PDB file of C-alpha atoms in Angstrom:
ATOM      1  CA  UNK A 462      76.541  18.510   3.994  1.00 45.00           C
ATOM      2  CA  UNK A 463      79.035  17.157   5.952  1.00 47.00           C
ATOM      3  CA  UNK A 464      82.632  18.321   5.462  1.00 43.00           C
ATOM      4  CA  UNK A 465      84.416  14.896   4.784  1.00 46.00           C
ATOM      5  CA  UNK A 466      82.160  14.426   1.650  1.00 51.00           C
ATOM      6  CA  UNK A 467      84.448  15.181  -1.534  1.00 51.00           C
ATOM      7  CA  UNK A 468      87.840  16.471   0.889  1.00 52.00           C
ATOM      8  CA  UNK A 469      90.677  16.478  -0.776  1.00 51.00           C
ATOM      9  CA  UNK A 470      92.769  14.893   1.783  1.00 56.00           C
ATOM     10  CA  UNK A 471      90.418  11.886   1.837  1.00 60.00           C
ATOM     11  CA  UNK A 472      91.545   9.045  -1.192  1.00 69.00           C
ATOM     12  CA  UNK A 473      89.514   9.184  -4.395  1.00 77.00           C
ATOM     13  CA  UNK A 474      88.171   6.056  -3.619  1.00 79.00           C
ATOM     14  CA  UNK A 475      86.885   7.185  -0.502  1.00 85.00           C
ATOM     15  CA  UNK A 476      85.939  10.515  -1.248  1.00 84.00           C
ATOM     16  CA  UNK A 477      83.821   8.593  -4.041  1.00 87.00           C
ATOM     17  CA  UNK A 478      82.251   6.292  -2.003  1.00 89.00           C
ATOM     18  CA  UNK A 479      80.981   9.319   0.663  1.00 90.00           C
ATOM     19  CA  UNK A 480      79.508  10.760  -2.420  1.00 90.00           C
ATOM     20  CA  UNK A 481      77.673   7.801  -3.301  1.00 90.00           C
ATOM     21  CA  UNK A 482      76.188   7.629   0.323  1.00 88.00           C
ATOM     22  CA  UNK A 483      75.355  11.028   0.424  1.00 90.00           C
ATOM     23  CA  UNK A 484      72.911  11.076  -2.685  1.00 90.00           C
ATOM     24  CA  UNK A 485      71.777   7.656  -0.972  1.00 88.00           C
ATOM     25  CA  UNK A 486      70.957   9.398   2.428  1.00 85.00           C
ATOM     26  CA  UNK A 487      69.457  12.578   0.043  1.00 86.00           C
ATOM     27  CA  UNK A 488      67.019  10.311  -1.753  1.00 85.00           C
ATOM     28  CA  UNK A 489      65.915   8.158   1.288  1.00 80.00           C
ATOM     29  CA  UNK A 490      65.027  12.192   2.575  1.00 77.00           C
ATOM     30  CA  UNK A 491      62.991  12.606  -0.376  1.00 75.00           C
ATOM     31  CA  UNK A 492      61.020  10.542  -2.412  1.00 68.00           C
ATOM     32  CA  UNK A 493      61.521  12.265  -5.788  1.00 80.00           C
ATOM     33  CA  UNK A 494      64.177  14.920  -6.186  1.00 88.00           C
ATOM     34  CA  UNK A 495      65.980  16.603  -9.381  1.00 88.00           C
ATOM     35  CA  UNK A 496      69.847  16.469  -9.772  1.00 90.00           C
ATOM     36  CA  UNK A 497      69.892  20.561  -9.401  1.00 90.00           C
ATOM     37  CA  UNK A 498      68.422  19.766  -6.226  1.00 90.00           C
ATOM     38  CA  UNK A 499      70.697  17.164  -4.981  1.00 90.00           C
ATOM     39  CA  UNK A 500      73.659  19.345  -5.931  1.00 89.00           C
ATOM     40  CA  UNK A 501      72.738  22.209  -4.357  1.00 91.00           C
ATOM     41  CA  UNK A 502      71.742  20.246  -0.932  1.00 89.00           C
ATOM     42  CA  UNK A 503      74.874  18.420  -1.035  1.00 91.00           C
ATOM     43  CA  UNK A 504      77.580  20.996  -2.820  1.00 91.00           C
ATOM     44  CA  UNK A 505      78.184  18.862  -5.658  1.00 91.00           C
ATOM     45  CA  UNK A 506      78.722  19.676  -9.042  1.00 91.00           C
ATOM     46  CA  UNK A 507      75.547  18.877 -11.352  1.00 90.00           C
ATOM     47  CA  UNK A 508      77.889  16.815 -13.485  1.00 92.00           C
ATOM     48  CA  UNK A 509      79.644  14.666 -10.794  1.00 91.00           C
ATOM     49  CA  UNK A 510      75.465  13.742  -9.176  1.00 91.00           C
ATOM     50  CA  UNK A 511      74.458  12.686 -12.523  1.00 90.00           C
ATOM     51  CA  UNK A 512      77.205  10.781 -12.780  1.00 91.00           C
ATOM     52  CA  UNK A 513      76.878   8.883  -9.408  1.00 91.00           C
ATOM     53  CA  UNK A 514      73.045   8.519 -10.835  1.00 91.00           C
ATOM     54  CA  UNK A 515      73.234   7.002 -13.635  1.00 91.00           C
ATOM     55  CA  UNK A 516      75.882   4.474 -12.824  1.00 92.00           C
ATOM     56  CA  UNK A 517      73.431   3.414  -9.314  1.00 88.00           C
ATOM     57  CA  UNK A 518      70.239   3.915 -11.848  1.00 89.00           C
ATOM     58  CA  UNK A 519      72.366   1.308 -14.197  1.00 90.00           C
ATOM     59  CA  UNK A 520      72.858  -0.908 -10.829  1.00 89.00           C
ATOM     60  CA  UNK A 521      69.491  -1.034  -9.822  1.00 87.00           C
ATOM     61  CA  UNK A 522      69.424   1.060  -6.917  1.00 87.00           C
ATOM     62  CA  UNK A 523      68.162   4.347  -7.929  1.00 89.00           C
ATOM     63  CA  UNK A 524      65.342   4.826 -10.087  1.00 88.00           C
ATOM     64  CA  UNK A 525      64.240   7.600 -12.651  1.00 87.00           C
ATOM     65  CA  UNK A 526      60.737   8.931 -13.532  1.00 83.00           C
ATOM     66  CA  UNK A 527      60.053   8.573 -17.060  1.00 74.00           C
ATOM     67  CA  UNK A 528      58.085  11.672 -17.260  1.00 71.00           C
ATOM     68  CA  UNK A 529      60.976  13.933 -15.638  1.00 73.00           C
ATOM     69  CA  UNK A 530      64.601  14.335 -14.614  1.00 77.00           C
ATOM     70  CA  UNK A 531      63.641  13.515 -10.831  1.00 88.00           C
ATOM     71  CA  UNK A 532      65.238  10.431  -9.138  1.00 89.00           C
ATOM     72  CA  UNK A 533      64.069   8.303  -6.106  1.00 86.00           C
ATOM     73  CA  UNK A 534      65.074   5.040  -4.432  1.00 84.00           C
ATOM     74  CA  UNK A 535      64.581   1.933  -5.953  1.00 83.00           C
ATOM     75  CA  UNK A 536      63.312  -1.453  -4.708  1.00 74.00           C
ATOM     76  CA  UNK A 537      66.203  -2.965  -4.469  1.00 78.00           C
ATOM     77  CA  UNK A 538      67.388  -0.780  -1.648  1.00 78.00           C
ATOM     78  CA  UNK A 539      64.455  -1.941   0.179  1.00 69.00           C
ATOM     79  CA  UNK A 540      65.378  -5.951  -0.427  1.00 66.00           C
ATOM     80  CA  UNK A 541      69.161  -4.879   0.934  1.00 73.00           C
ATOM     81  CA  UNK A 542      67.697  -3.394   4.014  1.00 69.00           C
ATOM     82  CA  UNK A 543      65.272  -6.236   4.775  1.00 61.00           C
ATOM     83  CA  UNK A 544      68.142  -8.192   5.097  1.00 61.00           C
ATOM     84  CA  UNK A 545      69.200  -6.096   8.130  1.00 60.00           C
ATOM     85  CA  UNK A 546      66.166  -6.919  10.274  1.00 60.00           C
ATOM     86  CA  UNK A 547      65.680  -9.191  13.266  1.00 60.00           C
ATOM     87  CA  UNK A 548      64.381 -11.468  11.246  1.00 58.00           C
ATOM     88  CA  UNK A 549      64.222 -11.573   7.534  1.00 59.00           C
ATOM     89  CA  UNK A 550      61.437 -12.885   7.073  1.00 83.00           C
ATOM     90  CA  UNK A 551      59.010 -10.280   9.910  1.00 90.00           C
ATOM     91  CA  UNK A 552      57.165  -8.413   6.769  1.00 90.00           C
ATOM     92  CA  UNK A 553      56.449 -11.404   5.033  1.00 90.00           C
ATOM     93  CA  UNK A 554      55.223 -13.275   7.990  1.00 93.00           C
ATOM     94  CA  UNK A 555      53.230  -9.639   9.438  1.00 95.00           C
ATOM     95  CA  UNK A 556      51.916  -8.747   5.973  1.00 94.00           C
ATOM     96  CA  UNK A 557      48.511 -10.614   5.952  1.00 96.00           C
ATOM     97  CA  UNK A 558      47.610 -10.133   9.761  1.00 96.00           C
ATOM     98  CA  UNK A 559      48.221  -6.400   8.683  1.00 96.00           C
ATOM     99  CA  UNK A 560      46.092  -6.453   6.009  1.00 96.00           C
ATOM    100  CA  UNK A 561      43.872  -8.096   7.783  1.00 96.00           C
ATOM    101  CA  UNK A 562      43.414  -5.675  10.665  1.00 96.00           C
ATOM    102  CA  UNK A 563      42.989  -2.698   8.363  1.00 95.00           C
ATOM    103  CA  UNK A 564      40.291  -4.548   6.778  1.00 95.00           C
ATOM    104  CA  UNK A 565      38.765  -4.487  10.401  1.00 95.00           C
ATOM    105  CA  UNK A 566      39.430  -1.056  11.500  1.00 95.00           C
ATOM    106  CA  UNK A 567      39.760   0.640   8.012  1.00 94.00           C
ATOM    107  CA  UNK A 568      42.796   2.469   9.585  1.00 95.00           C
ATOM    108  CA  UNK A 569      46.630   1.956   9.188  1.00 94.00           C
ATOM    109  CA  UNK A 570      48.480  -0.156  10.211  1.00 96.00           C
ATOM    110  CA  UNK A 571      52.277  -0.023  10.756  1.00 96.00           C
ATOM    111  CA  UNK A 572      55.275  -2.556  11.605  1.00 96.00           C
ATOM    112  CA  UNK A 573      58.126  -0.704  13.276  1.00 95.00           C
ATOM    113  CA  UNK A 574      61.638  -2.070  14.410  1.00 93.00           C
ATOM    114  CA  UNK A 575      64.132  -0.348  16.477  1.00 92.00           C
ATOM    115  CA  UNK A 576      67.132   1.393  14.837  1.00 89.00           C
ATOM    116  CA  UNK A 577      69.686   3.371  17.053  1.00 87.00           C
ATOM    117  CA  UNK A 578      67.139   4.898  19.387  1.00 92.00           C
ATOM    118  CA  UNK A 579      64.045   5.470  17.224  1.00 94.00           C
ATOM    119  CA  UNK A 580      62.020   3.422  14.892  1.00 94.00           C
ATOM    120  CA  UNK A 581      61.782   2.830  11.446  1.00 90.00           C
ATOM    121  CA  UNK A 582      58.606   1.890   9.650  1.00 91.00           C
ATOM    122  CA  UNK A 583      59.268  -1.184   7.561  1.00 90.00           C
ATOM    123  CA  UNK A 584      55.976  -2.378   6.288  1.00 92.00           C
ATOM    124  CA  UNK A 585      52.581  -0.511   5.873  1.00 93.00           C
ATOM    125  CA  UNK A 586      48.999  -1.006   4.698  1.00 94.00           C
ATOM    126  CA  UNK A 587      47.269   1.977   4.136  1.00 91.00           C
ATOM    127  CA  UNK A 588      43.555   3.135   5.380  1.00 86.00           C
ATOM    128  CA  UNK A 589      40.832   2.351   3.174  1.00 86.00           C
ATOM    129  CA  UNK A 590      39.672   6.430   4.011  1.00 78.00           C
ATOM    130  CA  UNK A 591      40.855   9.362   2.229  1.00 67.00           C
ATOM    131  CA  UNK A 592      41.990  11.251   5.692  1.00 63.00           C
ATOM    132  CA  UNK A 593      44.513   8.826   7.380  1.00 56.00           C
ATOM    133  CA  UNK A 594      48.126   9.375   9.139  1.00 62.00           C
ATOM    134  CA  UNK A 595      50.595  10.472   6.588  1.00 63.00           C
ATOM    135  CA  UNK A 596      53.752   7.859   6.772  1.00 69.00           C
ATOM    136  CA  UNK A 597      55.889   6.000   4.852  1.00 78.00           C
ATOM    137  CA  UNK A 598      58.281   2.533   4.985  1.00 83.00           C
ATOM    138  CA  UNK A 599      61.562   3.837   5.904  1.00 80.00           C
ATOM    139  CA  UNK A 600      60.628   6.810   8.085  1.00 85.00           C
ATOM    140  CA  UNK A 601      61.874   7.131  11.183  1.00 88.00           C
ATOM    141  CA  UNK A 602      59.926   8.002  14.298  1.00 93.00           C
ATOM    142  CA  UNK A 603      60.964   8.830  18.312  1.00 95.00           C
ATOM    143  CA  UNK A 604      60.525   6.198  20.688  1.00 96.00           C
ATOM    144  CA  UNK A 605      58.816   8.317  23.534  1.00 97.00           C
ATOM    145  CA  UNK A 606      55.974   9.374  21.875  1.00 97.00           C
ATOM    146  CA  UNK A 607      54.547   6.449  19.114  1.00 97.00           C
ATOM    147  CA  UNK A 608      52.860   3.456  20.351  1.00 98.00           C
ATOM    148  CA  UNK A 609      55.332   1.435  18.384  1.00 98.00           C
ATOM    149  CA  UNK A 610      58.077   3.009  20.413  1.00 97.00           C
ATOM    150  CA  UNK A 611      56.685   2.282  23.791  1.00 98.00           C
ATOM    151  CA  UNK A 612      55.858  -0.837  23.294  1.00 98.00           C
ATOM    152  CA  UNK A 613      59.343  -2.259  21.933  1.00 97.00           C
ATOM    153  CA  UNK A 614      60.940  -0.207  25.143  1.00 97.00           C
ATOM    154  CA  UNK A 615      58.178  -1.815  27.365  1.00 97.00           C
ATOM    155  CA  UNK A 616      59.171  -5.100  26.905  1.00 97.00           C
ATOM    156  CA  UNK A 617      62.893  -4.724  26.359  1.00 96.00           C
ATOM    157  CA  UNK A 618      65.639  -6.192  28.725  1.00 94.00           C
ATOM    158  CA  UNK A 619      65.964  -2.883  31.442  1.00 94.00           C
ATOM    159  CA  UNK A 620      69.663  -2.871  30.705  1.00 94.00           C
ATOM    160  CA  UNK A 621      69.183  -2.534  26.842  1.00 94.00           C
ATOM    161  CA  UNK A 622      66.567  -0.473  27.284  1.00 96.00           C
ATOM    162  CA  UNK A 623      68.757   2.361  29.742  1.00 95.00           C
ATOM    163  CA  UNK A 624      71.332   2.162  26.520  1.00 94.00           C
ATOM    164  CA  UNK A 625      69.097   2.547  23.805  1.00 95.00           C
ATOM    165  CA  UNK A 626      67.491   5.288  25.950  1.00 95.00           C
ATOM    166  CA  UNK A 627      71.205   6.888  26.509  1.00 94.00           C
ATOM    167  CA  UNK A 628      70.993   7.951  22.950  1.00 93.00           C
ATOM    168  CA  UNK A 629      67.060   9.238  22.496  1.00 93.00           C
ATOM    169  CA  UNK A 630      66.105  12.830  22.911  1.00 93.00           C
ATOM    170  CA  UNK A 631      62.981  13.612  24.325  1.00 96.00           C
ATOM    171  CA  UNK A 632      62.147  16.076  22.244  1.00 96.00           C
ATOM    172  CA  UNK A 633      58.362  17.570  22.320  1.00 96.00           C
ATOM    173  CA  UNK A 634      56.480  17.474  18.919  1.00 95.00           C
ATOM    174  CA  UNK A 635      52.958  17.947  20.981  1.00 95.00           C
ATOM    175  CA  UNK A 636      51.276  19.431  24.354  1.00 94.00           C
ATOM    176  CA  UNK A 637      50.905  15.868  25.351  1.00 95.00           C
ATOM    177  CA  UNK A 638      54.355  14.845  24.709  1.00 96.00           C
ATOM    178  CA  UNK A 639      56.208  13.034  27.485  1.00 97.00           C
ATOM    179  CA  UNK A 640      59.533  15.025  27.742  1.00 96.00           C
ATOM    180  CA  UNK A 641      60.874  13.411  30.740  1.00 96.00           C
ATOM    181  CA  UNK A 642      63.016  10.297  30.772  1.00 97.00           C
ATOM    182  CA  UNK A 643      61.466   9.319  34.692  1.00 96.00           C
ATOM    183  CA  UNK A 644      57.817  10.068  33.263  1.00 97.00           C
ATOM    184  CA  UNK A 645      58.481   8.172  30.150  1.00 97.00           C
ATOM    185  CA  UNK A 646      59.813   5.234  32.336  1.00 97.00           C
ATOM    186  CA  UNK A 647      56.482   5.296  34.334  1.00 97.00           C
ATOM    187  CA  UNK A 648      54.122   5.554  31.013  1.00 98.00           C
ATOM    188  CA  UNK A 649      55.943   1.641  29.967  1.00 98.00           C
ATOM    189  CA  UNK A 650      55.313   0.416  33.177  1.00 97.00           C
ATOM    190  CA  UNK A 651      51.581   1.369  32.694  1.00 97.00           C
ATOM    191  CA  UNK A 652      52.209   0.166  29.240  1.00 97.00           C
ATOM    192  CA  UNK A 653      53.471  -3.091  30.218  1.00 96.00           C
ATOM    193  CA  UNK A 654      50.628  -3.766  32.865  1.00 96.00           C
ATOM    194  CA  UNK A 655      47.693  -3.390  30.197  1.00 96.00           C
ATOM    195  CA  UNK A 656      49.513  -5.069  27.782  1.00 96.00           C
ATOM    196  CA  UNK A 657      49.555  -2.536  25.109  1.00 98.00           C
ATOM    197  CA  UNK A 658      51.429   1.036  24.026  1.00 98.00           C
ATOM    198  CA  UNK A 659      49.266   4.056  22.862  1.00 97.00           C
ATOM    199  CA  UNK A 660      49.887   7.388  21.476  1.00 97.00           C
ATOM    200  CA  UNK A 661      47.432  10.078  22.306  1.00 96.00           C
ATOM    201  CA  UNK A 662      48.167  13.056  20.011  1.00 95.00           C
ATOM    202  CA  UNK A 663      52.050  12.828  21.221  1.00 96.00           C
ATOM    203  CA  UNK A 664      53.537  12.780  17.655  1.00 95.00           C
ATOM    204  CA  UNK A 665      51.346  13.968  15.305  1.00 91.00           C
ATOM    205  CA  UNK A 666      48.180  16.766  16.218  1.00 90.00           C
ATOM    206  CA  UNK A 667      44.406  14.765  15.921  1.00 92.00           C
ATOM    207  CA  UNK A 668      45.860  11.315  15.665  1.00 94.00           C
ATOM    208  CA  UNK A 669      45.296   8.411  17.872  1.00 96.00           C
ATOM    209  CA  UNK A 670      47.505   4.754  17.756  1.00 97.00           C
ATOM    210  CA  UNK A 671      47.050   1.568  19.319  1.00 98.00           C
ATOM    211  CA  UNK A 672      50.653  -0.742  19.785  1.00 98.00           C
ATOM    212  CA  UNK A 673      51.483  -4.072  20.712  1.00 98.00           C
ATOM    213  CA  UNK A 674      54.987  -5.766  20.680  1.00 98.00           C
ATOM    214  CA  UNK A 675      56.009  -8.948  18.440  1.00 97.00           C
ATOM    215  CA  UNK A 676      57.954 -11.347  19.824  1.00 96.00           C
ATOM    216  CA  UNK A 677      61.155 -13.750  18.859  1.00 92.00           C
ATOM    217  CA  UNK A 678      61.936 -17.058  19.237  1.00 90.00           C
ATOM    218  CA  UNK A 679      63.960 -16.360  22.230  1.00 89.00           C
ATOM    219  CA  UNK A 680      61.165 -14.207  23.756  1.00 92.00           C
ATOM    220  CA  UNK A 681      62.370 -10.668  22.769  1.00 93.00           C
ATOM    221  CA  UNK A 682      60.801  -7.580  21.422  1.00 95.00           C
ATOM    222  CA  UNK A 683      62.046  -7.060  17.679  1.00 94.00           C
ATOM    223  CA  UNK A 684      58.929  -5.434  16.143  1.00 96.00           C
ATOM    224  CA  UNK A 685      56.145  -3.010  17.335  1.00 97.00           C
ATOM    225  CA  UNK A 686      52.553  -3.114  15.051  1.00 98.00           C
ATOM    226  CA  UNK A 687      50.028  -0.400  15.121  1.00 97.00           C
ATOM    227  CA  UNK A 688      46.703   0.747  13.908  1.00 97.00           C
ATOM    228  CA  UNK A 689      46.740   4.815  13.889  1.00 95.00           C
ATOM    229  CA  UNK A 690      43.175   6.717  13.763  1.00 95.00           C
ATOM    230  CA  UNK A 691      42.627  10.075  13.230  1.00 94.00           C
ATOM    231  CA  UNK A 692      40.635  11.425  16.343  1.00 94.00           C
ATOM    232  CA  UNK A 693      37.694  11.926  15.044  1.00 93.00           C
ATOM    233  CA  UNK A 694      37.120   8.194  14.126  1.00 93.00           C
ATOM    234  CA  UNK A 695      38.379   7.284  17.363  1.00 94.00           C
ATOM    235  CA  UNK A 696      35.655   5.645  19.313  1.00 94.00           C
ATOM    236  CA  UNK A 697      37.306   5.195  22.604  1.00 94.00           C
ATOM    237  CA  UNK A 698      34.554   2.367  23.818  1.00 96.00           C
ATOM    238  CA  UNK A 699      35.959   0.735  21.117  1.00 96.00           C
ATOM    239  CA  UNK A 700      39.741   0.903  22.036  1.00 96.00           C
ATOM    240  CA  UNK A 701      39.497  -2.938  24.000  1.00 96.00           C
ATOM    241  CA  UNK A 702      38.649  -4.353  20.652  1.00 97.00           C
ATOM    242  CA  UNK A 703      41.011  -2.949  18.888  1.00 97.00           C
ATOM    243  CA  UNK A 704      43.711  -4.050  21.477  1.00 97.00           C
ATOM    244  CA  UNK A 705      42.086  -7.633  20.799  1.00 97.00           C
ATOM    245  CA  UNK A 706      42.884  -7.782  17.370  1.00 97.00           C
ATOM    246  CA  UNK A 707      45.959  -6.353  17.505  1.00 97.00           C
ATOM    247  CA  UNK A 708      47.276  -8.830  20.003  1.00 97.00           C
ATOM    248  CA  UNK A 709      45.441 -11.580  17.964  1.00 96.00           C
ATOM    249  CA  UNK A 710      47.821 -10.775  15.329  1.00 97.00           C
ATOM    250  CA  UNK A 711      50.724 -10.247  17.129  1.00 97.00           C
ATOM    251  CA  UNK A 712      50.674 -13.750  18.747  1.00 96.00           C
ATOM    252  CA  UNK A 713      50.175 -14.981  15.376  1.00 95.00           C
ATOM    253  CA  UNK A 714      53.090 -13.584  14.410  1.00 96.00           C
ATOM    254  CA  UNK A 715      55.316 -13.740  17.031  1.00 95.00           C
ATOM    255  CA  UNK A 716      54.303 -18.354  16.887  1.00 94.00           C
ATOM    256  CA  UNK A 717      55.708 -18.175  13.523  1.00 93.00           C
ATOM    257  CA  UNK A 718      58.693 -16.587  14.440  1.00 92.00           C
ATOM    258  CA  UNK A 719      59.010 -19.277  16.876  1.00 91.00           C
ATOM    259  CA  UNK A 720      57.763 -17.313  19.680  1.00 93.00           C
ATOM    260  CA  UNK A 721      56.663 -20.318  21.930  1.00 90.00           C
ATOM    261  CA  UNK A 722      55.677 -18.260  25.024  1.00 91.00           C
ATOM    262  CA  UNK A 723      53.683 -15.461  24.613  1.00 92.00           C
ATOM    263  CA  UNK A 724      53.932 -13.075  26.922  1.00 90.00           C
ATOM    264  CA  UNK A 725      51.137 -10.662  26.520  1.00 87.00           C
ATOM    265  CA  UNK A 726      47.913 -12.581  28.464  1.00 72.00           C
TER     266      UNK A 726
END
């Protein structure tokens, strides 16, 4: 937990309003967690959580099982951070292409944006199968080894790009991670040329994802989409058609948002 959080040299109000954030940033961590939890992960008295709770729980923003004494996130948190996105209205205008393409593949598909120097998922439709990528909206994920990631960094401005890339660790999660900021730099180029990102077992062991970018009105990268496949439904001869429909969908997106120039051919 981080020091500042409840100091006594910071003022009350303060001190109360880290509190509040750190049960926020607790519950985003988790999706269902008990106040002896919480105060043991943040050094809290039981009392002073359920306190915090309840008054967010009374707000809206924090919701309670009815079957337990476990908490999680509630909607409304999600409608606050939508407002933070590129565009307001991306997961409105992505939802039914996304729904769409899983139809098609029978896979998931995920919408990322960029945040800091990762990703975060911010809309999801789920595979039709049983066995399927584990994820969830508000996740985040690296940039150097998701197709999502890749793509957005393919197709951003090469100044912005060397920033956001200041701040990203290449850290390995697989054998087939890129770990190297010069290799990763050569893997968009390649990305950029075939006009689409993948991930081959970088992130996560036995699965395989497709990316394309989604444009703005002004031309710019602000969302990645991608269908993710275990390996062993991964038909490879396949992989063009896939690419199809996601770029299909992408375009369609990217005209609403005013995109007027496509740039992926």
């Amino acid at each position: 937990m981080d020091e500042d959080i409840g100091d006594a040299k910071q003022p009350e109000s303060v001190a109360a309003v880290l509190k509040v954030f750190a049960i926020l940033n607790a519950l985003g961590e988790r999706s269902d967690i008990g106040i002896t939890d919480l105060s043991v992960r943040l050094a809290m008295p039981k009392a002073t959580v359920y306190r915090f709770l309840q008054t967010m729980k009374s707000l809206g923003y924090v919701r309670q099982e009815s079957d337990s004494e476990r908490y999680g996130l509630a909607m409304r948190m999600f409608e606050i951070g939508a407002k933070a996105l590129p565009s307001p209205d991306l997961v409105d205008l992505a939802r039914h292409p996304m729904q769409m393409l899983a139809d098609a593949t029978g896979e998931t598909v995920h919408l990322g944006s960029l945040i800091d120097s990762e990703i975060i998922y911010i809309h999801k439709v789920d595979s039709r199968h049983m066995l399927g990528m584990y994820s969830r909206v508000g996740r985040r994920a690296p940039l150097h080894c998701t197709a999502i990631g890749k793509v957005l960094m393919a197709w951003e401005h090469p100044e912005r790009r060397d920033r956001i890339l200041d701040g990203a660790e290449f850290k390995r999660f697989r054998d087939k991670t890129i770990t190297e900021r010069d290799a990763f730099l050569a893997e968009l180029a390649t990305v950029k040329a075939q006009g689409f990102g993948e991930d081959r077992e970088e992130f996560d062991d036995h699965i395989r994802c497709l990316g394309v970018p989604i444009f703005d009105r002004l031309g710019q990268p602000i969302a990645g989409m991608s269908v993710s496949f275990p390996t062993f439904r991964f038909d490879v001869a396949k992989a063009p058609e896939y690419v199809q429909m996601l770029q299909t969908a992408s375009r369609d997106i990217s005209l609403k948002l005013g995109c007027t120039n496509y740039p992926i051919k």
